[in-house]
Coordinates of C-alpha atoms and ligand atoms in Angstrom, one line a residue:
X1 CA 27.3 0.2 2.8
X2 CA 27.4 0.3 -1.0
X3 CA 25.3 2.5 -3.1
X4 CA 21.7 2.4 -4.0
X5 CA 20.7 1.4 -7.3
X6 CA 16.6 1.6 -8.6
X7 CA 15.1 1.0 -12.0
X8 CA 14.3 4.0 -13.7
X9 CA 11.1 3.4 -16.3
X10 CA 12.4 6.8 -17.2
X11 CA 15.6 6.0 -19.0
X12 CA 14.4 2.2 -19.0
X13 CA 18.0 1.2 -16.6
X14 CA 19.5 1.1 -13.4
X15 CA 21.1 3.9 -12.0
X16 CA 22.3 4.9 -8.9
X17 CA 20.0 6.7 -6.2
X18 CA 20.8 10.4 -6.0
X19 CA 18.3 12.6 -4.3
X20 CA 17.8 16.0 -4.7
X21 CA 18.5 16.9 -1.4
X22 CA 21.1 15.1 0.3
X23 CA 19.9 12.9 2.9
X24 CA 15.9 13.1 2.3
X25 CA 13.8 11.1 -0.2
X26 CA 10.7 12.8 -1.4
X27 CA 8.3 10.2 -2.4
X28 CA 4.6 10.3 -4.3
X29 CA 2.8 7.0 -4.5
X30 CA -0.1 6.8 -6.5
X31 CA -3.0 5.7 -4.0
X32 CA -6.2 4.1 -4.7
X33 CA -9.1 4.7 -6.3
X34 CA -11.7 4.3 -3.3
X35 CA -15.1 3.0 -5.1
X36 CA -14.7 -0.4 -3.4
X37 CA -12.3 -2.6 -1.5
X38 CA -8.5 -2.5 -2.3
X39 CA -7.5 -6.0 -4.1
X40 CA -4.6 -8.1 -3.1
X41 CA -2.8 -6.7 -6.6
X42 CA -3.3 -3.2 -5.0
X43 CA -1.7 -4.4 -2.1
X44 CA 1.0 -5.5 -3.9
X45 CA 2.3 -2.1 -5.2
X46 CA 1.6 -0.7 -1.4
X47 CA 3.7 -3.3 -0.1
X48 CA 6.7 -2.6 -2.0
X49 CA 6.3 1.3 -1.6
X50 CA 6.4 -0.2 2.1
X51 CA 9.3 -2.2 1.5
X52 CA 10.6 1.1 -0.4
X53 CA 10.4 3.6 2.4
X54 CA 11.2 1.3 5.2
X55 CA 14.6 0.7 3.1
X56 CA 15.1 4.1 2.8
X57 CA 14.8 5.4 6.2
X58 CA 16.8 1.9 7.1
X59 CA 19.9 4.0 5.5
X60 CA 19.3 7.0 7.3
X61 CA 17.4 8.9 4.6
X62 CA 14.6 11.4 5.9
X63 CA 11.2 10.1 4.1
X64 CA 8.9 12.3 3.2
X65 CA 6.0 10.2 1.6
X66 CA 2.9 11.7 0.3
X67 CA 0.0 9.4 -0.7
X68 CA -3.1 10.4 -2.6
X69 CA -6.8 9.0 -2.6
X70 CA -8.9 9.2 -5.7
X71 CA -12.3 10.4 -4.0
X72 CA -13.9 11.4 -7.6
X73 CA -14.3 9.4 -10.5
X74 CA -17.0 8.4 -12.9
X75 CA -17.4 5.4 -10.5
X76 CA -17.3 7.2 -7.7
X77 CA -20.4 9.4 -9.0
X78 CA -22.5 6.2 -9.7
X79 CA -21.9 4.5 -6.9
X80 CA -22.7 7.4 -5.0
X81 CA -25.6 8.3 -6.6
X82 CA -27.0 4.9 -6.8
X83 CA -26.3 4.5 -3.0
X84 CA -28.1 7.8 -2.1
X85 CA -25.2 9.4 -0.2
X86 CA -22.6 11.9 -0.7
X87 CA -19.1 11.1 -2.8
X88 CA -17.7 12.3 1.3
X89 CA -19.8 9.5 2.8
X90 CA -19.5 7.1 0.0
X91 CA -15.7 7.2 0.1
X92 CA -15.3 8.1 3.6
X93 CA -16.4 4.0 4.3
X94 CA -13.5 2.8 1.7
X95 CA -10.5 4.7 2.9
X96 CA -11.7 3.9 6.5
X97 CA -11.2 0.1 4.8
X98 CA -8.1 1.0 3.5
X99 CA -6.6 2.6 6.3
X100 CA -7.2 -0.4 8.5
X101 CA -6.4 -3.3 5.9
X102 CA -2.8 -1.6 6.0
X103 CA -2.4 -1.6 9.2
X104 CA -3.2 -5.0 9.1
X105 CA -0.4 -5.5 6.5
X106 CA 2.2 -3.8 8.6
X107 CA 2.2 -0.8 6.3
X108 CA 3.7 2.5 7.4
X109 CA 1.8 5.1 7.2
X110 CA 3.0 8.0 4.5
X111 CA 3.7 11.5 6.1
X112 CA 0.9 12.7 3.7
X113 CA -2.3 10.9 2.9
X114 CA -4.2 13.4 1.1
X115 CA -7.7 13.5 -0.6
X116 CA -8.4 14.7 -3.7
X117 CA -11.6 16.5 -3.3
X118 CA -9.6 18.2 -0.1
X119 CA -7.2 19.9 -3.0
X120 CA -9.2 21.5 -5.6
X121 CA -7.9 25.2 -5.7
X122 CA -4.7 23.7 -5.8
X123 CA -5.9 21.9 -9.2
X124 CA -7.6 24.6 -10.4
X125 CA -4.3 26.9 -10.1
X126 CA -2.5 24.5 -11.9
X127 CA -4.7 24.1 -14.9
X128 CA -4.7 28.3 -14.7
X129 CA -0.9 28.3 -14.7
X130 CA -1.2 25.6 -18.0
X131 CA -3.8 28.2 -19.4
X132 CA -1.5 30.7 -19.1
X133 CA 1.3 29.2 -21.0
X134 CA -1.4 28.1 -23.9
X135 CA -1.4 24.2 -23.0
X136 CA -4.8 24.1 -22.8
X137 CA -8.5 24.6 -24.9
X138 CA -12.0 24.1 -23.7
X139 CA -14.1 21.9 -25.6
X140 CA -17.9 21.8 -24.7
X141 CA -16.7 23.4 -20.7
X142 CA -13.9 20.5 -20.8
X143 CA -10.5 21.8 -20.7
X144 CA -7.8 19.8 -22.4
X145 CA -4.7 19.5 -22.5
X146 CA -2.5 19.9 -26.1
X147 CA -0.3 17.3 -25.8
X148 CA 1.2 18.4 -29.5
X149 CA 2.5 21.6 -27.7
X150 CA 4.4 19.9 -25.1
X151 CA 7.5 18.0 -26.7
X152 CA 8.8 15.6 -24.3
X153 CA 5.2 13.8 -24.6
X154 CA 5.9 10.0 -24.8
X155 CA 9.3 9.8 -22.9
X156 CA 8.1 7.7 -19.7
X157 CA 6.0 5.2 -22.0
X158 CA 8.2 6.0 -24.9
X159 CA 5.0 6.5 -27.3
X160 CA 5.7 8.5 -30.4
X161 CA 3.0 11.3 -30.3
X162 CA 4.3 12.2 -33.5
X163 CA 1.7 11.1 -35.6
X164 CA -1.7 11.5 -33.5
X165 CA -3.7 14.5 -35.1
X166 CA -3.5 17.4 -33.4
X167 CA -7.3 18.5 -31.4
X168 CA -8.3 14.6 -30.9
X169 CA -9.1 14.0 -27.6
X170 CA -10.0 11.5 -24.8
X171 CA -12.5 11.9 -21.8
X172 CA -11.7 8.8 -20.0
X173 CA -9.6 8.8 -17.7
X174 CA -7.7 5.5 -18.5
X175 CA -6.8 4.4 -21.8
X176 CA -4.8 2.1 -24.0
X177 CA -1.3 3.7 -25.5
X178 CA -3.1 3.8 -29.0
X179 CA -5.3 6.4 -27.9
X180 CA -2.6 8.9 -26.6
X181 CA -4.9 12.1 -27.4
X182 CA -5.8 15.4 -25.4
X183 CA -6.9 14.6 -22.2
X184 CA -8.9 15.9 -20.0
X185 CA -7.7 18.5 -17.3
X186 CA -11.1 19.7 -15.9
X187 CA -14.5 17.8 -16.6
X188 CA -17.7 20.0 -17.2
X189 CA -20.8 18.2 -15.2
X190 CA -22.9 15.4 -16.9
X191 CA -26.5 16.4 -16.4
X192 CA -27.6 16.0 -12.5
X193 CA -23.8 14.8 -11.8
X194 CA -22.6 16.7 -8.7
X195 CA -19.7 19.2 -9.4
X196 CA -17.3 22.2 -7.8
X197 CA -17.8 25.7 -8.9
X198 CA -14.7 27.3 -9.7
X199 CA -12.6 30.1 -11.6
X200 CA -12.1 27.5 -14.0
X201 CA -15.8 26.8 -14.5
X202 CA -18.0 24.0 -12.9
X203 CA -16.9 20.8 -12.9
X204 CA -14.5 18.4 -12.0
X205 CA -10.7 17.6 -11.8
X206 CA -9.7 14.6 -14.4
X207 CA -7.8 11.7 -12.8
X208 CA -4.1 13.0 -14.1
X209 CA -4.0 16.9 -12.5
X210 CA -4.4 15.6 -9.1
X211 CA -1.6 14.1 -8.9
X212 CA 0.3 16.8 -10.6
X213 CA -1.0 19.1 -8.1
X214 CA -0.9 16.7 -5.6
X215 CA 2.9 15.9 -5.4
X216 CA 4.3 19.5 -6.4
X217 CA 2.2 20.9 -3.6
X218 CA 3.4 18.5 -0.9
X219 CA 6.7 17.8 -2.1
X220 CA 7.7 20.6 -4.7
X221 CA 8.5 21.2 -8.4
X222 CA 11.1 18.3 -8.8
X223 CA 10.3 15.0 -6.6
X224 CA 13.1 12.0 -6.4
X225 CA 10.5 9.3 -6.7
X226 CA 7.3 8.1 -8.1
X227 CA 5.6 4.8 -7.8
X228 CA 2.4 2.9 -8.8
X229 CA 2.0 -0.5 -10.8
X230 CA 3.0 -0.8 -14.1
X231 CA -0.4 0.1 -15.9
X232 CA -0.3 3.3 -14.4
X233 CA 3.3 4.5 -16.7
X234 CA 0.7 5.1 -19.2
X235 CA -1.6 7.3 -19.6
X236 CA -1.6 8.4 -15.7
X237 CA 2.4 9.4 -15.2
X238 CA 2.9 9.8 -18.7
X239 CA 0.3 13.0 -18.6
X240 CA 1.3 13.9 -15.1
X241 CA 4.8 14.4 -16.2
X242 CA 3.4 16.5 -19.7
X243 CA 1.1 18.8 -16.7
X244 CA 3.6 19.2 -14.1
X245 CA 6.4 20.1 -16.6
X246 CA 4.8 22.4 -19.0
X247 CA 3.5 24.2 -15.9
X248 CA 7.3 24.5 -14.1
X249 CA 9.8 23.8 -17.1
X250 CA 11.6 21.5 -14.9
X251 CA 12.0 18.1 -14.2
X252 CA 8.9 16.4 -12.3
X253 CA 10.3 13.1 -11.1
X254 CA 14.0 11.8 -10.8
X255 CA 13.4 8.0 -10.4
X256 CA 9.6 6.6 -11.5
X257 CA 9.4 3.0 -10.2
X258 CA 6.7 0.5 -10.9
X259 CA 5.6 -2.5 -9.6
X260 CA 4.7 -5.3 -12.0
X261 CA 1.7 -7.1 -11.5
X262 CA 0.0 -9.6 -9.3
X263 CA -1.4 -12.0 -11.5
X264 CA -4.0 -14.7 -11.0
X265 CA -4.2 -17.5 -13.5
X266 CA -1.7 -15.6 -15.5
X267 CA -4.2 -12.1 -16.3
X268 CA -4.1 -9.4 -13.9
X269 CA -6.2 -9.4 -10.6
X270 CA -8.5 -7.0 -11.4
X271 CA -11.7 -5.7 -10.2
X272 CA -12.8 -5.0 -13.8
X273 CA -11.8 -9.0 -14.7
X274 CA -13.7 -10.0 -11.4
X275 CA -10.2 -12.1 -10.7
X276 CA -9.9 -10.8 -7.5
X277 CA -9.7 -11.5 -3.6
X278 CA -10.0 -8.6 -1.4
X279 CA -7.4 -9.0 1.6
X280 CA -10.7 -9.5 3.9
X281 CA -11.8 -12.6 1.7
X282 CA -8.2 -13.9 2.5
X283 CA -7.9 -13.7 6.1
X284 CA -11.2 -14.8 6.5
X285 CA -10.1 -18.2 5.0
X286 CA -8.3 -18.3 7.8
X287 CA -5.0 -16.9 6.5
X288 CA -2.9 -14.5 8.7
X289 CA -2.4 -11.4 7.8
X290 CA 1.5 -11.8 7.7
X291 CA 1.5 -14.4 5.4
X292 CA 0.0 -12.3 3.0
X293 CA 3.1 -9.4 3.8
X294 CA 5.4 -11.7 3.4
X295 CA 4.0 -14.1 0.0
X296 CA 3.9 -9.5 -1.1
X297 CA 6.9 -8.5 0.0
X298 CA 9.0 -11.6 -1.2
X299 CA 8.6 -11.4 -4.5
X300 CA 11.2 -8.8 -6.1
X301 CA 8.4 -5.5 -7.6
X302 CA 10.2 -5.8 -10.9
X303 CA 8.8 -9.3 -11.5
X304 CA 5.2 -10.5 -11.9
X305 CA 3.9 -12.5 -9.5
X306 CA 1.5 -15.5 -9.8
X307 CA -0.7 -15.9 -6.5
X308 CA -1.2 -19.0 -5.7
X309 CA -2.6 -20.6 -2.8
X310 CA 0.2 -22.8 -2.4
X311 CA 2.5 -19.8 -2.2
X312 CA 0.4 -18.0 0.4
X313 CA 1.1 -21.6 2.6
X314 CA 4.6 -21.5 1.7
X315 CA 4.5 -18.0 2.9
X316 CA 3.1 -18.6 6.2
X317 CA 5.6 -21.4 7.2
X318 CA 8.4 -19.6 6.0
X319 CA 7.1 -16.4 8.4
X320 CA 6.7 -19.9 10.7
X321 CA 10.0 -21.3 10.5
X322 CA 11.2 -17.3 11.1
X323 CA 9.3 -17.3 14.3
X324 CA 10.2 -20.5 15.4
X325 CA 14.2 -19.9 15.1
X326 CA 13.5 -16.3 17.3
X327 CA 11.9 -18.3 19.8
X328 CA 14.6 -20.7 19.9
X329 CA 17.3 -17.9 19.5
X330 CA 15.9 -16.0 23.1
X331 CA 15.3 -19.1 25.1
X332 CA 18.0 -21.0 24.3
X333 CA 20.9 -21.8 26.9
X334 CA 24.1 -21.7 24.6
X335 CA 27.8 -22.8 26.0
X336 CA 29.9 -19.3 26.3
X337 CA 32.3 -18.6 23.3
X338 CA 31.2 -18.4 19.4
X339 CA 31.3 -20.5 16.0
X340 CA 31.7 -19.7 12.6
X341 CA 27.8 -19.3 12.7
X342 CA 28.9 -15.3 14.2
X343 CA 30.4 -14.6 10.5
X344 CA 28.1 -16.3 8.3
X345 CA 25.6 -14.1 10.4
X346 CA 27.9 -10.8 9.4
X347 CA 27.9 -12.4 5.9
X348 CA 24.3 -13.0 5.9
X349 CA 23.9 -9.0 6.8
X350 CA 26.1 -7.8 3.8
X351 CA 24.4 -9.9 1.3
X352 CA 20.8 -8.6 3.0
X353 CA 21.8 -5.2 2.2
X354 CA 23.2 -5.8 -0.7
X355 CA 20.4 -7.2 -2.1
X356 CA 17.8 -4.2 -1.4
X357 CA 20.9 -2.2 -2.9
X358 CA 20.1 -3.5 -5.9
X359 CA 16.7 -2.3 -6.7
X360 CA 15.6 -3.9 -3.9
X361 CA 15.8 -7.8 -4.4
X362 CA 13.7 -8.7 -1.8
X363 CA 14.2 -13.0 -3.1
X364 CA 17.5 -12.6 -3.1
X365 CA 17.8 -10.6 0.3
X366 CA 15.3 -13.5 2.1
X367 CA 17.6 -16.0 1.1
X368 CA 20.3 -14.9 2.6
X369 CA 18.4 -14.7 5.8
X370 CA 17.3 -18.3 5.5
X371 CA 20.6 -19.7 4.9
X372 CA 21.5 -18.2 7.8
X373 CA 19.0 -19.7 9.7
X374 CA 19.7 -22.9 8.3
X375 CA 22.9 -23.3 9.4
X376 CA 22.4 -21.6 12.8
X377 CA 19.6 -24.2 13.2
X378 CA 21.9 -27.3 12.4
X379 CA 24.6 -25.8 14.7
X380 CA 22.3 -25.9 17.3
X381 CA 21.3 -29.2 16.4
X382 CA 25.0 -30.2 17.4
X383 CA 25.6 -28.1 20.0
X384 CA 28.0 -26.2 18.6
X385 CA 25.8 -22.8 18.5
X386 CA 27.7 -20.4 21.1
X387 CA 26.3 -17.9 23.6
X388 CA 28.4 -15.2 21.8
X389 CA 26.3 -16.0 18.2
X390 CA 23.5 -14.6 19.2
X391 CA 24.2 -11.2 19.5
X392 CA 25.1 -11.2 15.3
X393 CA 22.7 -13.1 14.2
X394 CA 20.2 -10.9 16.3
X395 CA 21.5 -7.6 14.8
X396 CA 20.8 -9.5 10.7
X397 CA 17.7 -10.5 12.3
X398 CA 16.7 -7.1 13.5
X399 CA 17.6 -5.8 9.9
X400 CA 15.7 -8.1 8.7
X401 CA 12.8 -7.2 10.6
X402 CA 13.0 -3.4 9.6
X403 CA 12.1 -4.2 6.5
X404 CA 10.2 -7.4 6.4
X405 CA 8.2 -6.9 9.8
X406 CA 7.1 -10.0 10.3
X407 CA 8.5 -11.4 13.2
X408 CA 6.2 -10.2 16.0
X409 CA 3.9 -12.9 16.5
X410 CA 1.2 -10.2 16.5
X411 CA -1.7 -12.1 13.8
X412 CA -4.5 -12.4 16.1
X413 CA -4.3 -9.2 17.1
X414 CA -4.5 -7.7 13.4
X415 CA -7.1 -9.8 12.8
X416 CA -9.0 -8.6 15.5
X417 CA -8.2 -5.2 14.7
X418 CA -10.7 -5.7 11.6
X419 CA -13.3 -7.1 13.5
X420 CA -11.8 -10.9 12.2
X421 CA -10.4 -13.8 14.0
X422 CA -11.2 -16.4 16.1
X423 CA -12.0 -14.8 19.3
X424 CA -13.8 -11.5 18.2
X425 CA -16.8 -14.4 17.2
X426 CA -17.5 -16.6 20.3
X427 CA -19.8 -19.4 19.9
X428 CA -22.7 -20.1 21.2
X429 CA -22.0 -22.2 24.0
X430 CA -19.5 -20.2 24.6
X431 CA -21.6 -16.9 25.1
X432 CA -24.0 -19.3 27.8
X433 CA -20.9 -20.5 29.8
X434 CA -19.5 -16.9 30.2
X435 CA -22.9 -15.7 30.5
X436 CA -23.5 -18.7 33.2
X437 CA -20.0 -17.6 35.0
X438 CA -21.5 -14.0 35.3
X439 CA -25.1 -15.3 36.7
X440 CA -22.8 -17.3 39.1
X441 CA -20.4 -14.1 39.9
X442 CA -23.7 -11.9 40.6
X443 CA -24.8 -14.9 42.9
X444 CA -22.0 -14.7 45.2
X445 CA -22.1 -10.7 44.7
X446 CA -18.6 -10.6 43.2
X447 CA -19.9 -7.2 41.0
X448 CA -16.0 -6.8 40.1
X449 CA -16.1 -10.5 38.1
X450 CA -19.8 -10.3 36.6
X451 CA -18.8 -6.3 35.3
X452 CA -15.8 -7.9 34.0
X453 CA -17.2 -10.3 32.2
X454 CA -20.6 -8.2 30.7
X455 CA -17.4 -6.1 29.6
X456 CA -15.5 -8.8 27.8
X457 CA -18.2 -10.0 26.0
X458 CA -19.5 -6.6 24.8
X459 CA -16.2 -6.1 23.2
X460 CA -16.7 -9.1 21.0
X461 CA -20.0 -7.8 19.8
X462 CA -22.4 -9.5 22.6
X463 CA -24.9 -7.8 24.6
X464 CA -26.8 -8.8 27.8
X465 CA -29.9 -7.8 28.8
X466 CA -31.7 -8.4 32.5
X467 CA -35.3 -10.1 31.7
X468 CA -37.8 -9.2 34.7
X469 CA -37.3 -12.8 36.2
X470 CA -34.3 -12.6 36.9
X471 CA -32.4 -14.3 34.1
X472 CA -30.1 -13.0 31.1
X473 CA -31.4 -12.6 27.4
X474 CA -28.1 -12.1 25.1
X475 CA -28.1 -11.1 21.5
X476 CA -24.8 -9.7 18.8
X477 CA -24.5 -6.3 17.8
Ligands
AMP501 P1 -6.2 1.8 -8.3 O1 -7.0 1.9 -7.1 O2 -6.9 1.0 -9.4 O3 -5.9 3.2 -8.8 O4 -4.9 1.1 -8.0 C1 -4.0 1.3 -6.9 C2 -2.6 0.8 -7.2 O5 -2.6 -0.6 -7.4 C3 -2.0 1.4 -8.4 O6 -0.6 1.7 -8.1 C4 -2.1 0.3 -9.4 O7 -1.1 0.3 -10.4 C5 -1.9 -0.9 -8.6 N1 -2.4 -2.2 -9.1 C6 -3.7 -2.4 -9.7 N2 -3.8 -3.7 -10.0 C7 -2.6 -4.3 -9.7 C8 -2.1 -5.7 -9.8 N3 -2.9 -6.7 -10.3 N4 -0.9 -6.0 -9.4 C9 -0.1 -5.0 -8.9 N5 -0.5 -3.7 -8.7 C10 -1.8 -3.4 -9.1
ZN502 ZN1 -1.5 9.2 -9.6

């Protein structure tokens, strides 16, 4: 297999995939920000970090993958406060969210998922390291970074810091590339705003340093890669690269790679635009969940894509047609021997992996999978498909599968999984015929079949109560 090529934002090219260790990938992915819901354009950068790691390990690489969650922010605060529960509890309810709509997306899980608020110290040592080296001044209990002391500042987003007056500074945590100024490292508390007492006075982390500390302390001084969408190149990895580098003197990240954006109508989906569908809102207009993997996953992370709902259809009957041609592929009764279709299947493989070679091109690596398909269909069509094609077009298929994972008809499941789907909702008739089945099942003292049934329908969210008479009240959970 050939070598493996990524875009480097840092460098703005391709260039070939060395790690720093042979044979492991070390991997930080920027995780959400858990005030709310994750968006379908969040889910777009997860996917391809999926698509990313999945590759990876694919070639043999050993992944480490450390994700973080943003459990403090200004938003976070607010929301908390306005709820009348902890930022713990407050958060605790969205990453729960998150952690199940990925597994409803067929998302690996990262070796790492780590909390912010869990990591503190580990901030605060970092900012004490930065102290020590003079990289940083407090400003009414803020510390702040001085981004004219550290000289690389600018070379991910390639801003020139040249002319930005030395001491002006910035408290939010996101900004537009005009505004490159001091940034916060440590936040003093608002009035009544909660805070962590520490060495480095009370307060709380800004958004940048927990990454910083983040990364090195899960994956060490110099990681290979580093992903997040596009808006995140600057300010967030533009100051965790100034942090993490004046603090070691070497290199933070070997290969930063972002995802472009999901777009709706042509802007951003965005919570702050209110453009946005949740994945929830998706499936619950009766879309399956691996439509949406695959409409994500299909479209190459370097270019923008435009979500449509014509394109999540197309999706699900190209995941359809997929399905379809496995199901015909196992069950089919083929004459011994093989066809041609055996090398365009061998051919189909090569261009597959070719195609995620090159900073993975996810289009051009489905197509070559569907014209496989095509052909293998058409032979079938003509009885010329042999018993000794499957086994090759099996093995692309399986490859195929590694990374895509879509070909396990497994929808309803997911869906139910989130508490979704047809049959986690039953009617009402059909709550009073099962309910009537189990009044008949107690009649003929078949316990077994009535306990079965009180069972079934408590796991889709109905309970039953005896009434005095004799009969059955039921009511949802
Ligand atoms: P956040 O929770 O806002 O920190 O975002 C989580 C991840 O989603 C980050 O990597 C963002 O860059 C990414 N992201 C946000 N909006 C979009 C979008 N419309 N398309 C693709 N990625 C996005
Ligand atoms: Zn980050």
């Amino acid at each position: 297999m050939g070598e493996i090529v990524f875009q480097n934002t840092l460098g703005g090219r391709k260039e070939p995939f060395v790690p720093l260790h042979p044979g492991e990938a070390r991997i930080y992915t920027c995780g959400p920000t858990v005030y709310d819901y994750a968006h379908i354009g969040n889910f777009r950068t997860f996917v391809f970090q999926d698509i990313l790691r999945r590759f990876l390990k694919s070639r043999g690489f050993k992944v480490t993958q450390v994700m973080n969650f943003t459990d403090v922010d200004d938003r976070i605060i607010a929301n908390a406060a306005a709820a009348g529960v902890s930022i713990r509890e407050y958060t605790d309810k969205y990453i729960s969210a998150f952690l199940a709509d990925r597994k409803a997306l067929g998302l690996e899980t990262p070796e790492h998922m780590v909390r912010a608020t869990d990591n503190i110290e580990d901030m605060v040592k970092l900012i004490e390291r930065l102290t020590a080296k003079g990289f940083t001044y407090v400003s009414d209990g803020s510390i702040y970074f001085r981004i004219s002391k550290f000289h690389d500042y600018g070379k991910l987003s390639k801003i020139d810091s040249g002319g930005i007056q030395a001491g002006a500074r910035v408290d939010v945590d996101q900004y537009d590339k005009a505004d490159a100024r001091d940034f916060a490292l440590w936040k003093a508390p608002k009035p009544g705003e909660y805070f962590w007492e520490t060495r480095v006075g009370p307060g709380r982390p800004g958004w940048h340093i927990e990454c910083s500390a983040m990364a090195m302390k899960y994956l060490g001084d110099t990681i290979d890669i580093h992903t997040g969408g596009v808006d995140l190149i600057f300010p967030h990895h533009e100051n965790e690269i100034a942090q993490s580098e004046a603090a070691t003197g070497k290199p933070f990240v070997r290969y930063w790679l972002h995802a472009e954006f999901l777009l709706m109508d042509s802007e951003k989906m965005s919570k702050s635009l209110g453009n946005f569908y949740t994945l929830r809102d998706l499936l619950a207009k009766g879309n399956k969940p691996s439509s949406l993997r695959f409409l994500l996953a299909s479209v190459p992370y370097h270019r923008q894509l435009n979500f449509t709902q014509e394109g999540l259809q197309q999706a699900a009957s190209s995941v359809e047609r997929l399905r379809n041609f496995v199901a015909r592929l196992r069950s089919g009764k083929f004459p011994a021997g093989s066809s041609t279709v055996s090398q365009t299947a061998v051919k189909a493989l090569d261009l597959f992996e070719q195609s995620l070679e090159d900073d993975l091109n996810t289009a051009q690596a489905l197509a070559a999978v569907f014209d496989l398909i095509r052909e293998a269909n058409t032979a079938m069509d003509r009885g010329e498909f042999r018993q000794g094609d499957v086994a090759p077009v099996e093995q692309t298929l399986q490859r195929f599968d590694a990374i895509f994972s879509v070909l396990t008809d497994d929808d309803a499941e997911r869906l139910r999984a989130l508490g979704m789907g047809a049959d986690t909702a039953p009617s009402d008739s059909e709550i009073e015929s099962l309910v009537a089945q189990r009044q008949a099942a107690r009649k003929a003292r078949d316990f077994a079949a009535s306990d079965r049934i009180r069972q079934e329908l408590a796991e889709r969210g109905i309970l039953l109560e005896d009434t005095r008479d004799g009969g059955i009240r039921w009511k949802r959970k």
